[in-house]
mmCIF file of C-alpha atoms and ligand atoms in Angstrom:
data_model
loop_
_atom_site.group_PDB
_atom_site.id
_atom_site.type_symbol
_atom_site.label_atom_id
_atom_site.label_comp_id
_atom_site.label_asym_id
_atom_site.label_seq_id
_atom_site.Cartn_x
_atom_site.Cartn_y
_atom_site.Cartn_z
ATOM 1 C CA MET A 247 13.415 -9.017 -68.215
ATOM 2 C CA SER A 248 14.537 -8.293 -64.536
ATOM 3 C CA GLN A 249 12.894 -4.942 -64.990
ATOM 4 C CA ASP A 250 11.167 -3.760 -61.973
ATOM 5 C CA LEU A 251 7.288 -4.653 -62.415
ATOM 6 C CA TYR A 252 6.896 -1.172 -60.783
ATOM 7 C CA ASP A 253 8.868 0.791 -63.161
ATOM 8 C CA LEU A 254 7.436 -1.301 -66.164
ATOM 9 C CA LEU A 255 4.017 0.447 -64.957
ATOM 10 C CA GLY A 256 5.213 3.835 -64.071
ATOM 11 C CA VAL A 257 4.114 3.700 -60.494
ATOM 12 C CA ALA A 258 5.279 4.219 -57.009
ATOM 13 C CA ARG A 259 5.821 1.291 -54.956
ATOM 14 C CA ASP A 260 2.916 2.638 -52.720
ATOM 15 C CA ALA A 261 0.704 3.178 -55.546
ATOM 16 C CA ASP A 262 -3.136 1.753 -55.106
ATOM 17 C CA ALA A 263 -4.974 -0.599 -57.140
ATOM 18 C CA ASP A 264 -6.852 2.496 -59.030
ATOM 19 C CA THR A 265 -3.728 3.761 -59.836
ATOM 20 C CA ILE A 266 -1.948 0.744 -61.296
ATOM 21 C CA LYS A 267 -5.225 0.460 -63.262
ATOM 22 C CA LYS A 268 -4.824 3.656 -64.910
ATOM 23 C CA ALA A 269 -1.216 3.531 -65.601
ATOM 24 C CA TYR A 270 -1.826 0.338 -67.114
ATOM 25 C CA ARG A 271 -4.756 1.294 -69.152
ATOM 26 C CA LYS A 272 -2.769 3.922 -70.461
ATOM 27 C CA LEU A 273 0.141 2.395 -71.770
ATOM 28 C CA ALA A 274 -1.869 -0.871 -72.998
ATOM 29 C CA ARG A 275 -3.824 1.982 -75.085
ATOM 30 C CA GLN A 276 -0.672 2.954 -76.884
ATOM 31 C CA LEU A 277 1.096 -0.271 -76.839
ATOM 32 C CA HIS A 278 -1.570 -2.469 -78.008
ATOM 33 C CA PRO A 279 -0.959 -5.023 -81.391
ATOM 34 C CA ASP A 280 -4.237 -3.495 -82.742
ATOM 35 C CA VAL A 281 -2.503 0.106 -82.544
ATOM 36 C CA ASN A 282 1.142 -0.427 -83.059
ATOM 37 C CA PRO A 283 2.452 -4.221 -84.607
ATOM 38 C CA ASP A 284 5.551 -3.343 -84.596
ATOM 39 C CA PRO A 285 7.534 -6.525 -82.674
ATOM 40 C CA ALA A 286 9.247 -4.848 -80.190
ATOM 41 C CA THR A 287 6.121 -2.538 -79.035
ATOM 42 C CA GLN A 288 4.714 -5.875 -78.947
ATOM 43 C CA GLU A 289 7.317 -7.269 -76.646
ATOM 44 C CA LYS A 290 6.831 -4.110 -74.161
ATOM 45 C CA PHE A 291 3.112 -4.566 -74.416
ATOM 46 C CA LYS A 292 3.663 -8.322 -72.875
ATOM 47 C CA GLU A 293 6.141 -7.153 -70.142
ATOM 48 C CA VAL A 294 3.846 -4.289 -69.103
ATOM 49 C CA SER A 295 0.649 -6.422 -69.339
ATOM 50 C CA HIS A 296 2.731 -9.081 -67.397
ATOM 51 C CA ALA A 297 3.214 -6.324 -64.620
ATOM 52 C CA TYR A 298 0.047 -5.498 -64.321
ATOM 53 C CA GLU A 299 -0.898 -9.051 -63.969
ATOM 54 C CA VAL A 300 1.074 -9.372 -60.796
ATOM 55 C CA LEU A 301 0.790 -5.990 -59.425
ATOM 56 C CA SER A 302 -3.027 -5.868 -59.930
ATOM 57 C CA ASP A 303 -3.470 -9.300 -57.784
ATOM 58 C CA ALA A 304 -3.128 -8.395 -54.082
ATOM 59 C CA GLN A 305 -1.311 -11.814 -53.511
ATOM 60 C CA LYS A 306 0.855 -11.800 -56.305
ATOM 61 C CA ARG A 307 1.623 -8.078 -55.383
ATOM 62 C CA GLN A 308 2.528 -9.171 -51.947
ATOM 63 C CA ALA A 309 4.433 -11.826 -53.414
ATOM 64 C CA TYR A 310 6.521 -9.815 -55.657
ATOM 65 C CA ASP A 311 7.303 -7.168 -53.028
ATOM 66 C CA ARG A 312 8.592 -9.923 -50.913
ATOM 67 C CA GLY A 313 11.186 -10.516 -53.320
ATOM 68 C CA GLY A 314 9.566 -13.852 -55.048
ATOM 69 C CA ASP A 315 8.271 -14.820 -58.039
ATOM 70 C CA PRO A 316 4.722 -15.355 -58.354
ATOM 71 C CA PHE A 317 4.574 -17.491 -61.126
ATOM 72 C CA GLY A 318 7.450 -19.977 -59.606
ATOM 73 C CA GLY A 319 9.359 -19.919 -63.418
ATOM 74 C CA GLY A 320 10.672 -17.147 -66.266
ATOM 75 C CA PHE A 321 8.279 -14.849 -67.748
ATOM 76 C CA GLY A 322 8.385 -15.342 -71.187
ATOM 77 C CA ALA A 323 8.004 -18.590 -71.792
ATOM 78 C CA GLY A 324 4.263 -18.727 -71.147
ATOM 79 C CA GLY A 325 4.148 -15.528 -73.382
ATOM 80 C CA GLY A 326 2.573 -13.409 -71.009
ATOM 81 C CA GLN A 327 0.101 -15.904 -70.078
ATOM 82 C CA GLY A 328 0.423 -16.260 -66.196
ATOM 83 C CA ALA A 329 -1.351 -19.244 -64.412
ATOM 84 C CA GLY A 330 -4.422 -18.118 -62.992
ATOM 85 C CA PHE A 331 -4.705 -14.832 -64.641
ATOM 86 C CA SER A 332 -5.937 -14.889 -68.226
ATOM 87 C CA PHE A 333 -4.354 -12.413 -70.389
ATOM 88 C CA THR A 334 -7.246 -12.253 -72.832
ATOM 89 C CA ASP A 335 -9.576 -11.268 -70.165
ATOM 90 C CA ILE A 336 -8.123 -8.367 -69.325
ATOM 91 C CA MET A 337 -7.933 -7.531 -73.341
ATOM 92 C CA ASP A 338 -11.670 -8.083 -73.101
ATOM 93 C CA ALA A 339 -12.152 -5.961 -70.451
ATOM 94 C CA PHE A 340 -10.014 -2.994 -72.111
ATOM 95 C CA PHE A 341 -10.859 -3.600 -75.580
ATOM 96 C CA GLY A 342 -13.237 -6.190 -76.228
ATOM 97 C CA GLY A 343 -16.025 -3.360 -77.040
ATOM 98 C CA GLN A 344 -18.742 -4.666 -74.689
ATOM 99 C CA GLY A 345 -18.960 -1.498 -72.703
ATOM 100 C CA GLY A 346 -21.346 -2.479 -70.326
ATOM 101 C CA GLN A 347 -20.166 -0.151 -67.875
ATOM 102 C CA GLY A 348 -20.448 3.129 -69.360
ATOM 103 C CA GLY A 349 -17.702 2.590 -71.776
ATOM 104 C CA GLY A 350 -15.275 3.339 -69.168
ATOM 105 C CA GLY A 351 -12.116 0.535 -68.663
ATOM 106 C CA ARG A 352 -13.318 -2.426 -66.435
ATOM 107 C CA GLY A 353 -11.613 -4.788 -64.232
ATOM 108 C CA PRO A 354 -11.571 -4.660 -60.796
ATOM 109 C CA LYS A 355 -13.477 -1.636 -59.209
ATOM 110 C CA SER A 356 -11.822 0.078 -56.609
ATOM 111 C CA ARG A 357 -13.603 0.055 -53.343
ATOM 112 C CA VAL A 358 -12.069 3.412 -52.514
ATOM 113 C CA ARG A 359 -14.351 6.365 -54.181
ATOM 114 C CA ARG A 360 -14.508 10.064 -53.724
ATOM 115 C CA GLY A 361 -16.934 11.155 -51.260
ATOM 116 C CA GLN A 362 -19.869 13.095 -52.247
ATOM 117 C CA ASP A 363 -19.896 17.155 -52.570
ATOM 118 C CA ALA A 364 -22.147 18.473 -50.058
ATOM 119 C CA LEU A 365 -24.517 21.583 -49.777
ATOM 120 C CA ILE A 366 -25.862 23.754 -47.115
ATOM 121 C CA ARG A 367 -27.446 26.855 -46.877
ATOM 122 C CA ILE A 368 -26.715 29.674 -44.413
ATOM 123 C CA GLU A 369 -28.466 32.955 -43.770
ATOM 124 C CA VAL A 370 -26.353 36.207 -43.264
ATOM 125 C CA ASP A 371 -27.516 40.020 -42.508
ATOM 126 C CA LEU A 372 -26.844 42.277 -45.183
ATOM 127 C CA ALA A 373 -23.686 43.703 -43.339
ATOM 128 C CA GLU A 374 -22.102 40.579 -42.695
ATOM 129 C CA ALA A 375 -22.720 39.948 -46.404
ATOM 130 C CA ALA A 376 -21.157 43.059 -47.266
ATOM 131 C CA PHE A 377 -18.265 43.098 -44.706
ATOM 132 C CA GLY A 378 -17.691 39.616 -44.595
ATOM 133 C CA VAL A 379 -17.985 37.091 -41.248
ATOM 134 C CA SER A 380 -16.675 34.154 -39.902
ATOM 135 C CA ARG A 381 -19.551 31.458 -38.981
ATOM 136 C CA GLU A 382 -19.185 28.355 -36.907
ATOM 137 C CA LEU A 383 -21.466 25.347 -39.117
ATOM 138 C CA LYS A 384 -21.876 22.674 -37.372
ATOM 139 C CA VAL A 385 -22.192 19.982 -40.499
ATOM 140 C CA ASP A 386 -23.667 15.739 -40.324
ATOM 141 C CA THR A 387 -21.090 14.296 -42.654
ATOM 142 C CA ALA A 388 -19.271 10.894 -43.153
ATOM 143 C CA VAL A 389 -15.882 10.810 -41.535
ATOM 144 C CA VAL A 390 -12.927 8.155 -42.219
ATOM 145 C CA CYS A 391 -14.046 5.043 -39.707
ATOM 146 C CA THR A 392 -11.122 5.351 -37.143
ATOM 147 C CA THR A 393 -11.715 1.596 -36.197
ATOM 148 C CA CYS A 394 -10.485 0.136 -39.751
ATOM 149 C CA HIS A 395 -9.061 3.423 -41.044
ATOM 150 C CA GLY A 396 -11.501 3.378 -43.805
ATOM 151 C CA ASP A 397 -10.292 -0.242 -45.450
ATOM 152 C CA GLY A 398 -13.354 -1.553 -43.817
ATOM 153 C CA ALA A 399 -11.971 -5.068 -42.591
ATOM 154 C CA ALA A 400 -12.305 -5.748 -38.765
ATOM 155 C CA PRO A 401 -8.680 -5.054 -37.197
ATOM 156 C CA GLY A 402 -6.865 -8.190 -37.715
ATOM 157 C CA SER A 403 -8.285 -8.772 -40.651
ATOM 158 C CA GLU A 404 -7.671 -7.863 -44.455
ATOM 159 C CA PRO A 405 -9.532 -8.467 -47.546
ATOM 160 C CA VAL A 406 -8.554 -11.566 -49.804
ATOM 161 C CA ALA A 407 -8.432 -11.764 -53.624
ATOM 162 C CA CYS A 408 -11.972 -12.920 -54.702
ATOM 163 C CA GLU A 409 -11.638 -17.140 -55.491
ATOM 164 C CA THR A 410 -14.901 -16.694 -58.231
ATOM 165 C CA CYS A 411 -12.969 -14.193 -60.578
ATOM 166 C CA ARG A 412 -9.622 -14.555 -59.273
ATOM 167 C CA GLY A 413 -9.119 -11.240 -58.510
ATOM 168 C CA VAL A 414 -10.108 -9.606 -62.069
ATOM 169 C CA GLY A 415 -13.348 -8.583 -60.545
ATOM 170 C CA GLU A 416 -15.434 -9.817 -63.883
ATOM 171 C CA VAL A 417 -16.326 -13.341 -65.010
ATOM 172 C CA ALA A 418 -16.652 -14.475 -68.355
ATOM 173 C CA HIS A 419 -19.818 -15.832 -70.096
ATOM 174 C CA VAL A 420 -19.908 -17.730 -73.543
ATOM 175 C CA GLN A 421 -22.710 -17.912 -75.571
ATOM 176 C CA ARG A 422 -23.376 -19.577 -78.597
ATOM 177 C CA SER A 423 -25.223 -17.812 -81.546
ATOM 178 C CA PHE A 424 -25.528 -18.129 -85.186
ATOM 179 C CA LEU A 425 -22.593 -15.862 -85.282
ATOM 180 C CA GLY A 426 -20.644 -18.195 -83.503
ATOM 181 C CA GLU A 427 -19.160 -17.681 -79.627
ATOM 182 C CA VAL A 428 -19.871 -14.330 -77.677
ATOM 183 C CA ARG A 429 -17.636 -13.917 -74.846
ATOM 184 C CA THR A 430 -19.019 -11.031 -72.872
ATOM 185 C CA LEU A 431 -17.898 -10.069 -69.293
ATOM 186 C CA ARG A 432 -19.895 -9.559 -66.643
ATOM 187 C CA PRO A 433 -18.957 -8.146 -62.776
ATOM 188 C CA CYS A 434 -18.414 -10.830 -60.405
ATOM 189 C CA ALA A 435 -21.386 -11.655 -58.734
ATOM 190 C CA ALA A 436 -19.473 -12.960 -55.362
ATOM 191 C CA CYS A 437 -17.708 -9.980 -54.846
ATOM 192 C CA ARG A 438 -19.600 -7.195 -56.862
ATOM 193 C CA GLY A 439 -17.084 -6.687 -58.940
ATOM 194 C CA PHE A 440 -14.201 -5.462 -56.206
ATOM 195 C CA GLY A 441 -11.997 -8.165 -57.113
ATOM 196 C CA SER A 442 -11.660 -8.777 -53.229
ATOM 197 C CA ILE A 443 -14.266 -9.923 -50.211
ATOM 198 C CA ILE A 444 -13.918 -8.723 -46.965
ATOM 199 C CA PRO A 445 -14.068 -11.794 -44.987
ATOM 200 C CA GLU A 446 -14.766 -10.297 -41.605
ATOM 201 C CA PRO A 447 -16.169 -6.370 -41.834
ATOM 202 C CA CYS A 448 -15.173 -3.765 -39.438
ATOM 203 C CA ARG A 449 -17.960 -3.625 -36.993
ATOM 204 C CA GLU A 450 -17.883 0.144 -36.653
ATOM 205 C CA CYS A 451 -19.081 0.769 -40.042
ATOM 206 C CA SER A 452 -20.447 -2.567 -41.839
ATOM 207 C CA GLY A 453 -17.172 -2.606 -43.998
ATOM 208 C CA ASP A 454 -17.721 1.164 -45.717
ATOM 209 C CA GLY A 455 -14.569 2.532 -44.138
ATOM 210 C CA ARG A 456 -16.632 5.203 -42.759
ATOM 211 C CA VAL A 457 -18.754 6.503 -40.234
ATOM 212 C CA ARG A 458 -21.414 9.178 -39.811
ATOM 213 C CA SER A 459 -20.429 11.938 -37.392
ATOM 214 C CA ARG A 460 -21.076 15.809 -36.678
ATOM 215 C CA ARG A 461 -18.358 18.380 -37.158
ATOM 216 C CA THR A 462 -18.029 21.969 -36.274
ATOM 217 C CA LEU A 463 -15.955 23.801 -38.595
ATOM 218 C CA THR A 464 -15.490 27.709 -38.939
ATOM 219 C CA VAL A 465 -16.206 29.051 -42.707
ATOM 220 C CA LYS A 466 -15.076 32.432 -43.625
ATOM 221 C CA ILE A 467 -17.181 34.281 -45.758
ATOM 222 C CA PRO A 468 -15.917 37.050 -48.074
ATOM 223 C CA ALA A 469 -17.168 40.616 -48.245
ATOM 224 C CA GLY A 470 -19.282 41.429 -51.380
ATOM 225 C CA VAL A 471 -21.232 37.933 -51.261
ATOM 226 C CA ASP A 472 -25.003 38.149 -52.353
ATOM 227 C CA THR A 473 -27.996 35.806 -52.002
ATOM 228 C CA GLY A 474 -26.954 32.387 -54.344
ATOM 229 C CA THR A 475 -22.991 33.216 -53.917
ATOM 230 C CA ARG A 476 -21.246 29.785 -52.784
ATOM 231 C CA VAL A 477 -18.544 29.508 -51.109
ATOM 232 C CA GLN A 478 -16.701 26.463 -51.706
ATOM 233 C CA LEU A 479 -14.697 24.590 -48.576
ATOM 234 C CA SER A 480 -12.205 22.011 -50.378
ATOM 235 C CA GLU A 481 -12.281 18.374 -48.777
ATOM 236 C CA GLN A 482 -14.951 19.405 -46.252
ATOM 237 C CA GLY A 483 -17.443 17.402 -47.629
ATOM 238 C CA GLU A 484 -18.286 13.811 -47.022
ATOM 239 C CA VAL A 485 -16.015 11.218 -47.353
ATOM 240 C CA GLY A 486 -16.047 8.615 -49.952
ATOM 241 C CA PRO A 487 -16.666 4.639 -49.467
ATOM 242 C CA GLY A 488 -13.423 2.541 -48.595
ATOM 243 C CA GLY A 489 -12.213 6.061 -46.984
ATOM 244 C CA GLY A 490 -11.872 7.629 -50.202
ATOM 245 C CA PRO A 491 -11.008 11.370 -50.589
ATOM 246 C CA ALA A 492 -13.406 13.964 -49.265
ATOM 247 C CA GLY A 493 -16.008 15.882 -51.554
ATOM 248 C CA ASP A 494 -16.177 19.428 -51.223
ATOM 249 C CA LEU A 495 -18.660 21.222 -49.258
ATOM 250 C CA TYR A 496 -20.560 24.435 -50.863
ATOM 251 C CA VAL A 497 -21.727 26.958 -48.452
ATOM 252 C CA GLU A 498 -24.456 28.887 -50.058
ATOM 253 C CA ILE A 499 -25.334 32.461 -49.384
ATOM 254 C CA HIS A 500 -29.131 34.142 -48.574
ATOM 255 C CA VAL A 501 -28.811 37.598 -47.779
ATOM 256 C CA ALA A 502 -31.710 38.435 -45.415
ATOM 257 C CA GLU A 503 -33.772 41.826 -46.048
ATOM 258 C CA HIS A 504 -32.546 44.619 -43.894
ATOM 259 C CA ASP A 505 -35.170 47.393 -42.963
ATOM 260 C CA VAL A 506 -33.292 50.381 -43.905
ATOM 261 C CA PHE A 507 -31.191 49.495 -47.119
ATOM 262 C CA ASN A 508 -32.254 47.741 -50.183
ATOM 263 C CA ARG A 509 -29.627 46.419 -52.192
ATOM 264 C CA HIS A 510 -29.522 46.023 -56.014
ATOM 265 C CA GLY A 511 -26.563 44.565 -56.882
ATOM 266 C CA ASN A 512 -23.338 46.362 -54.701
ATOM 267 C CA ASP A 513 -25.330 49.482 -54.803
ATOM 268 C CA LEU A 514 -27.530 50.416 -51.689
ATOM 269 C CA HIS A 515 -30.997 52.161 -51.757
ATOM 270 C CA CYS A 516 -32.452 53.890 -48.866
ATOM 271 C CA THR A 517 -35.421 56.685 -48.465
ATOM 272 C CA VAL A 518 -35.390 59.474 -46.234
ATOM 273 C CA SER A 519 -38.401 61.173 -44.743
ATOM 274 C CA VAL A 520 -38.111 64.834 -43.786
ATOM 275 C CA PRO A 521 -40.673 67.406 -42.957
ATOM 276 C CA MET A 522 -42.103 69.727 -45.818
ATOM 277 C CA THR A 523 -40.331 72.446 -43.685
ATOM 278 C CA ALA A 524 -36.984 70.969 -43.559
ATOM 279 C CA ALA A 525 -37.049 70.320 -47.238
ATOM 280 C CA ALA A 526 -38.068 74.064 -47.945
ATOM 281 C CA LEU A 527 -35.400 75.439 -45.794
ATOM 282 C CA GLY A 528 -32.628 72.929 -45.864
ATOM 283 C CA THR A 529 -30.950 71.078 -43.279
ATOM 284 C CA THR A 530 -28.560 68.713 -42.478
ATOM 285 C CA LEU A 531 -29.204 64.995 -41.198
ATOM 286 C CA THR A 532 -27.453 62.572 -39.580
ATOM 287 C CA LEU A 533 -28.010 58.950 -40.502
ATOM 288 C CA PRO A 534 -26.798 55.607 -39.389
ATOM 289 C CA THR A 535 -24.310 53.669 -41.946
ATOM 290 C CA LEU A 536 -24.641 49.951 -42.966
ATOM 291 C CA GLU A 537 -21.217 49.704 -41.104
ATOM 292 C CA ALA A 538 -23.338 50.822 -37.843
ATOM 293 C CA ASP A 539 -24.446 47.158 -37.976
ATOM 294 C CA VAL A 540 -21.236 45.459 -37.243
ATOM 295 C CA GLU A 541 -20.168 45.293 -34.083
ATOM 296 C CA SER A 542 -17.233 46.606 -33.701
ATOM 297 C CA GLY A 543 -14.825 47.487 -30.730
ATOM 298 C CA ALA A 544 -14.464 50.941 -29.747
ATOM 299 C CA GLY A 545 -11.859 53.236 -31.618
ATOM 300 C CA SER A 546 -11.783 50.507 -34.842
ATOM 301 C CA GLY A 547 -11.956 53.732 -37.184
ATOM 302 C CA VAL A 548 -15.622 52.642 -38.746
ATOM 303 C CA GLU A 549 -17.533 55.092 -39.688
ATOM 304 C CA THR A 550 -21.502 54.478 -38.072
ATOM 305 C CA GLU A 551 -22.744 57.793 -39.390
ATOM 306 C CA PHE A 552 -22.596 59.797 -42.135
ATOM 307 C CA GLU A 553 -23.854 63.097 -42.844
ATOM 308 C CA LEU A 554 -26.751 64.287 -45.600
ATOM 309 C CA ASP A 555 -27.307 67.710 -46.526
ATOM 310 C CA ILE A 556 -30.654 68.532 -47.710
ATOM 311 C CA ALA A 557 -30.310 71.766 -49.968
ATOM 312 C CA PRO A 558 -33.061 74.429 -49.722
ATOM 313 C CA GLY A 559 -36.220 73.994 -52.017
ATOM 314 C CA THR A 560 -35.770 69.810 -52.037
ATOM 315 C CA GLN A 561 -38.271 67.776 -53.551
ATOM 316 C CA SER A 562 -40.037 65.002 -52.733
ATOM 317 C CA GLY A 563 -38.242 61.916 -54.834
ATOM 318 C CA THR A 564 -35.112 63.432 -55.095
ATOM 319 C CA GLU A 565 -32.184 61.353 -55.331
ATOM 320 C CA GLN A 566 -28.751 61.855 -53.827
ATOM 321 C CA VAL A 567 -26.091 59.281 -54.644
ATOM 322 C CA LEU A 568 -22.935 58.592 -52.131
ATOM 323 C CA ARG A 569 -19.817 57.634 -54.047
ATOM 324 C CA GLY A 570 -18.335 54.299 -52.425
ATOM 325 C CA ARG A 571 -20.772 54.050 -49.346
ATOM 326 C CA GLY A 572 -22.557 50.815 -50.858
ATOM 327 C CA VAL A 573 -21.593 47.179 -50.721
ATOM 328 C CA PRO A 574 -18.066 46.369 -51.538
ATOM 329 C CA GLY A 575 -17.609 44.050 -54.783
ATOM 330 C CA LEU A 576 -16.051 40.306 -54.313
ATOM 331 C CA ARG A 577 -14.194 41.638 -56.805
ATOM 332 C CA GLY A 578 -12.917 44.865 -55.287
ATOM 333 C CA GLY A 579 -14.528 48.289 -55.526
ATOM 334 C CA ARG A 580 -17.555 49.492 -53.720
ATOM 335 C CA GLY A 581 -20.992 50.006 -55.171
ATOM 336 C CA ASP A 582 -23.204 53.613 -54.167
ATOM 337 C CA LEU A 583 -25.237 54.770 -51.681
ATOM 338 C CA ILE A 584 -28.679 56.028 -53.357
ATOM 339 C CA VAL A 585 -30.602 58.284 -50.711
ATOM 340 C CA THR A 586 -34.148 58.852 -51.859
ATOM 341 C CA ILE A 587 -35.896 62.094 -49.900
ATOM 342 C CA ALA A 588 -39.327 61.733 -49.319
ATOM 343 C CA VAL A 589 -40.996 65.275 -48.273
ATOM 344 C CA GLU A 590 -43.641 64.461 -45.895
ATOM 345 C CA THR A 591 -46.798 66.956 -45.658
ATOM 346 C CA PRO A 592 -48.007 67.605 -41.872
ATOM 347 C CA GLY A 593 -51.031 65.730 -41.252
ATOM 348 C CA LYS A 594 -52.857 67.259 -38.029
ATOM 349 C CA LEU A 595 -52.859 70.661 -38.017
ATOM 350 C CA ASP A 596 -53.507 72.790 -34.359
ATOM 351 C CA ALA A 597 -55.230 75.901 -34.749
ATOM 352 C CA ARG A 598 -51.932 77.901 -34.952
ATOM 353 C CA GLN A 599 -50.015 76.002 -37.592
ATOM 354 C CA GLU A 600 -53.170 75.927 -39.801
ATOM 355 C CA GLU A 601 -53.009 79.555 -39.722
ATOM 356 C CA LEU A 602 -49.132 80.313 -40.227
ATOM 357 C CA LEU A 603 -49.762 77.968 -43.014
ATOM 358 C CA ARG A 604 -52.675 80.029 -44.993
ATOM 359 C CA GLU A 605 -50.352 83.009 -43.964
ATOM 360 C CA LEU A 606 -47.826 81.486 -45.976
ATOM 361 C CA ALA A 607 -50.326 80.369 -48.808
ATOM 362 C CA ALA A 608 -51.422 83.913 -48.722
ATOM 363 C CA VAL A 609 -48.150 85.025 -49.298
ATOM 364 C CA ARG A 610 -47.186 82.959 -51.875
ATOM 365 C CA GLY A 611 -50.236 83.276 -54.014
ATOM 366 C CA GLU A 612 -51.124 79.944 -53.396
ATOM 367 C CA GLU A 613 -54.690 79.778 -51.845
ATOM 368 C CA SER A 614 -56.621 78.772 -55.375
ATOM 369 C CA PRO A 615 -53.534 76.895 -56.955
ATOM 370 C CA ASP A 616 -54.336 75.249 -60.600
ATOM 371 C CA GLY A 617 -53.349 71.480 -60.728
ATOM 372 C CA GLN A 618 -50.330 72.036 -62.989
ATOM 373 C CA VAL A 619 -50.124 68.626 -65.551
ATOM 374 C CA ARG A 620 -46.062 68.516 -66.483
ATOM 375 C CA SER A 621 -44.052 66.601 -68.266
ATOM 376 C CA GLY A 622 -40.549 66.350 -67.186
ATOM 377 C CA GLN A 623 -40.019 63.576 -64.540
ATOM 378 C CA GLN A 624 -43.241 62.023 -65.010
ATOM 379 C CA LYS A 625 -42.520 61.863 -68.434
ATOM 380 C CA SER A 626 -43.214 57.917 -68.665
ATOM 381 C CA VAL A 627 -46.480 58.489 -68.316
ATOM 382 C CA PHE A 628 -47.712 61.915 -69.732
ATOM 383 C CA GLY A 629 -45.040 62.107 -72.282
ATOM 384 C CA ARG A 630 -46.176 58.883 -73.863
ATOM 385 C CA PHE A 631 -49.907 59.713 -74.163
ATOM 386 C CA PHE A 632 -49.492 63.559 -75.159
ATOM 387 C CA GLY A 633 -47.026 63.304 -77.722
ATOM 388 C CA HIS A 634 -43.917 64.767 -75.958
HETATM 389 ZN ZN1 LIG B 1184 -14.649 0.644 -39.856
#
């Protein structure tokens, strides 16, 4: 009988209204007479309901915390029917089957709610996406009001229990019908279902408990992100109504096109042009790496260029795969760099060059060549039509 009411509900002494309500709903579902008619369970159910009756009412809870008895008499005599708070109302709220608010439990709504998640999009260049980068972001968001610390009441004032619904957040409407009396519970219009009223709203936030603000934060973009990757920043979204916990902030990545490298998954593709003579004779080229895009201090050990060997007689369209020179994967590993060789035929020839080329053609017996139709690499076109 003299058991601590917080212990009965299994909540901490500083539990908020929402926690208390949830704890009660859970217990009530287990202990409700419809579920478990055993007399000892019913007695327990009454005790738990009594505890909820007191702790869900701000004024009764204060009286209880100060050591007083909020009913001015012993519990039990009324069979759990405390003054000013109809036991039946709660039962209707949880088990009445009216389902007026999306089927969830009812009772006073909490003013405190989680804030919304937010999404912002940023563009990074290919090297930043590949190797990671830190970015400063300016975010317009809602933060806790520092004047009222989120509760929405002007400094020096406090929310008071709603007189219309006596803190329950709902009022019963009774209608007569041919089936008899039909009781429905509707959110209290006076307090909009909160069970309490803020008589003097905070002027800074108009009672919302939060204000708009522009914040600067740093986001670390991990190596390997691609267009569409979302980086989640927990609790960096907007603060909820009543100073509720902040939602999450998602940063969606868009990777800008690179003027040399094309990305396909974690592989990079590029095309390198070589003069006809170099392709025929073979050569070694020095080419910039993607790492060269990253501003790095001297002596950082980052390879900014690599050597590409062009074998003598290289044909246009030849691909060279350089293992591990692509983009690092988000989960480790690294893609390849695929270099396509484009052999450039000389355009304008001066007299001397033309003379040399004609001489070369004569030596090679290529003065009046026949065009050769081959399957081979062009299989996709010719093979299909000519039966290979
Ligand atoms: Zn405020």
